[in-house]
Amino acid sequence: MRAAILATLLMLPLPVLAQETREIGHVNTAITNLGLTRSHRVVVERFDDPEVRNVSCWISQARTGGLSGMLGVAEDPARFALNCAATGAVEIQPGARRGDRGEVVFESNTSLFFKETRVHRFIDEERNTVVYLAWSTRLIDGSPYNAVAVVPAR
């Protein structure tokens, strides 16, 4: 029964976010299997917020190497950093979700089964800022790992 449920879940389409990511670069942090497979690395990616014009964010994440990393079945560690910056006059679009739940603007799978790094956007209207929170999901407990970046909307 569990196998049937798991097979059904794996066939469901994953949600697609409006952002486009671009890998900026990476560094190898450990060589695995004498260089025969991909090394452990830290990867830096950039994404733009689709509902806040002229804001770009950069996220660095640990990626597991080795054979399991090459095959996409490794669980990447929940370690990341986040920085966001204004690249011009910041314009918050009317469609940007407000409220204490924020809105997901980035997600990246970090394991084959139900673990992702997500970035939520929050609008702090009192301080006229846009706040980005990166965090790691897990199927059961979630994760305390997080990072925050703030961009003034002036």
CSV table of C-alpha atoms in Angstrom, one decimal, residues 48-147:
chain,number,residue,atom,x,y,z
A,48,ASP,CA,14.6,37.6,-9.6
A,49,ASP,CA,11.4,38.2,-7.7
A,50,PRO,CA,8.5,38.2,-10.3
A,51,GLU,CA,6.3,40.5,-8.1
A,52,VAL,CA,8.9,43.0,-7.0
A,53,ARG,CA,10.7,44.7,-9.9
A,54,ASN,CA,14.4,45.3,-9.7
A,55,VAL,CA,15.2,42.9,-6.9
A,56,SER,CA,17.5,40.0,-7.4
A,57,CYS,CA,18.4,37.4,-4.8
A,58,TRP,CA,21.5,35.1,-4.6
A,59,ILE,CA,21.3,31.8,-2.7
A,60,SER,CA,24.2,29.5,-2.0
A,61,GLN,CA,23.5,25.9,-1.2
A,62,ALA,CA,25.5,22.8,-0.3
A,63,ARG,CA,25.2,20.0,-2.9
A,64,THR,CA,26.1,16.4,-2.2
A,65,GLY,CA,28.5,14.8,-4.7
A,66,GLY,CA,29.4,11.2,-5.2
A,67,LEU,CA,27.4,8.7,-7.2
A,68,SER,CA,24.2,9.4,-5.3
A,69,GLY,CA,24.6,13.2,-6.0
A,70,MET,CA,25.2,12.5,-9.7
A,71,LEU,CA,22.1,10.3,-9.9
A,72,GLY,CA,19.9,12.8,-8.0
A,73,VAL,CA,19.1,10.6,-5.1
A,74,ALA,CA,21.4,12.2,-2.4
A,75,GLU,CA,20.0,14.4,0.3
A,76,ASP,CA,21.7,17.7,0.2
A,77,PRO,CA,22.5,19.3,3.6
A,78,ALA,CA,20.1,22.0,4.8
A,79,ARG,CA,22.9,24.7,4.6
A,80,PHE,CA,22.5,27.8,2.6
A,81,ALA,CA,23.0,31.6,2.6
A,82,LEU,CA,20.8,34.3,1.1
A,83,ASN,CA,21.4,37.8,0.0
A,84,CYS,CA,19.0,40.1,-2.0
A,85,ALA,CA,19.6,43.5,-3.4
A,86,ALA,CA,17.9,46.3,-5.4
A,87,THR,CA,19.2,46.4,-8.9
A,88,GLY,CA,17.1,49.6,-9.7
A,89,ALA,CA,14.1,51.4,-8.4
A,90,VAL,CA,12.2,48.8,-6.3
A,91,GLU,CA,8.5,48.5,-7.4
A,92,ILE,CA,6.2,46.1,-5.4
A,93,GLN,CA,3.5,45.0,-7.8
A,94,PRO,CA,-0.2,45.0,-6.7
A,95,GLY,CA,-0.3,41.2,-7.1
A,96,ALA,CA,2.5,40.6,-4.5
A,97,ARG,CA,0.9,38.7,-1.6
A,98,ARG,CA,0.8,40.4,1.7
A,99,GLY,CA,0.2,39.0,5.1
A,100,ASP,CA,2.0,36.9,7.7
A,101,ARG,CA,2.3,33.7,5.5
A,102,GLY,CA,4.2,35.5,2.7
A,103,GLU,CA,4.6,34.1,-0.7
A,104,VAL,CA,7.0,31.4,-2.1
A,105,VAL,CA,9.3,33.0,-4.7
A,106,PHE,CA,11.9,30.3,-5.0
A,107,GLU,CA,12.2,26.5,-4.3
A,108,SER,CA,14.9,24.0,-5.0
A,109,ASN,CA,14.7,20.2,-4.3
A,110,THR,CA,17.3,19.1,-1.9
A,111,SER,CA,16.4,15.4,-1.7
A,112,LEU,CA,14.5,12.9,-3.8
A,113,PHE,CA,11.8,12.7,-1.1
A,114,PHE,CA,10.0,15.7,0.2
A,115,LYS,CA,12.8,18.1,1.2
A,116,GLU,CA,13.2,21.5,-0.4
A,117,THR,CA,14.9,24.9,0.2
A,118,ARG,CA,12.3,27.6,-0.2
A,119,VAL,CA,12.4,31.4,-0.1
A,120,HIS,CA,9.3,33.2,1.0
A,121,ARG,CA,8.8,36.9,0.4
A,122,PHE,CA,7.1,39.1,3.1
A,123,ILE,CA,6.2,42.8,2.7
A,124,ASP,CA,6.9,44.9,5.8
A,125,GLU,CA,4.7,47.9,4.9
A,126,GLU,CA,5.4,49.6,8.2
A,127,ARG,CA,9.1,49.9,7.3
A,128,ASN,CA,8.6,49.9,3.5
A,129,THR,CA,10.9,46.9,3.0
A,130,VAL,CA,10.7,43.5,1.3
A,131,VAL,CA,11.9,40.6,3.5
A,132,TYR,CA,13.1,37.3,2.1
A,133,LEU,CA,13.3,34.2,4.3
A,134,ALA,CA,15.1,31.0,3.1
A,135,TRP,CA,14.3,27.8,5.0
A,136,SER,CA,14.4,24.1,4.6
A,137,THR,CA,11.4,21.8,4.5
A,138,ARG,CA,11.2,18.3,5.7
A,139,LEU,CA,8.2,15.9,5.5
A,140,ILE,CA,7.8,15.6,9.3
A,141,ASP,CA,9.5,18.2,11.4
A,142,GLY,CA,10.5,21.0,9.0
A,143,SER,CA,13.9,22.5,9.8
A,144,PRO,CA,15.3,25.3,12.0
A,145,TYR,CA,17.9,26.3,9.3
A,146,ASN,CA,17.0,29.7,7.9
A,147,ALA,CA,18.5,32.9,6.5
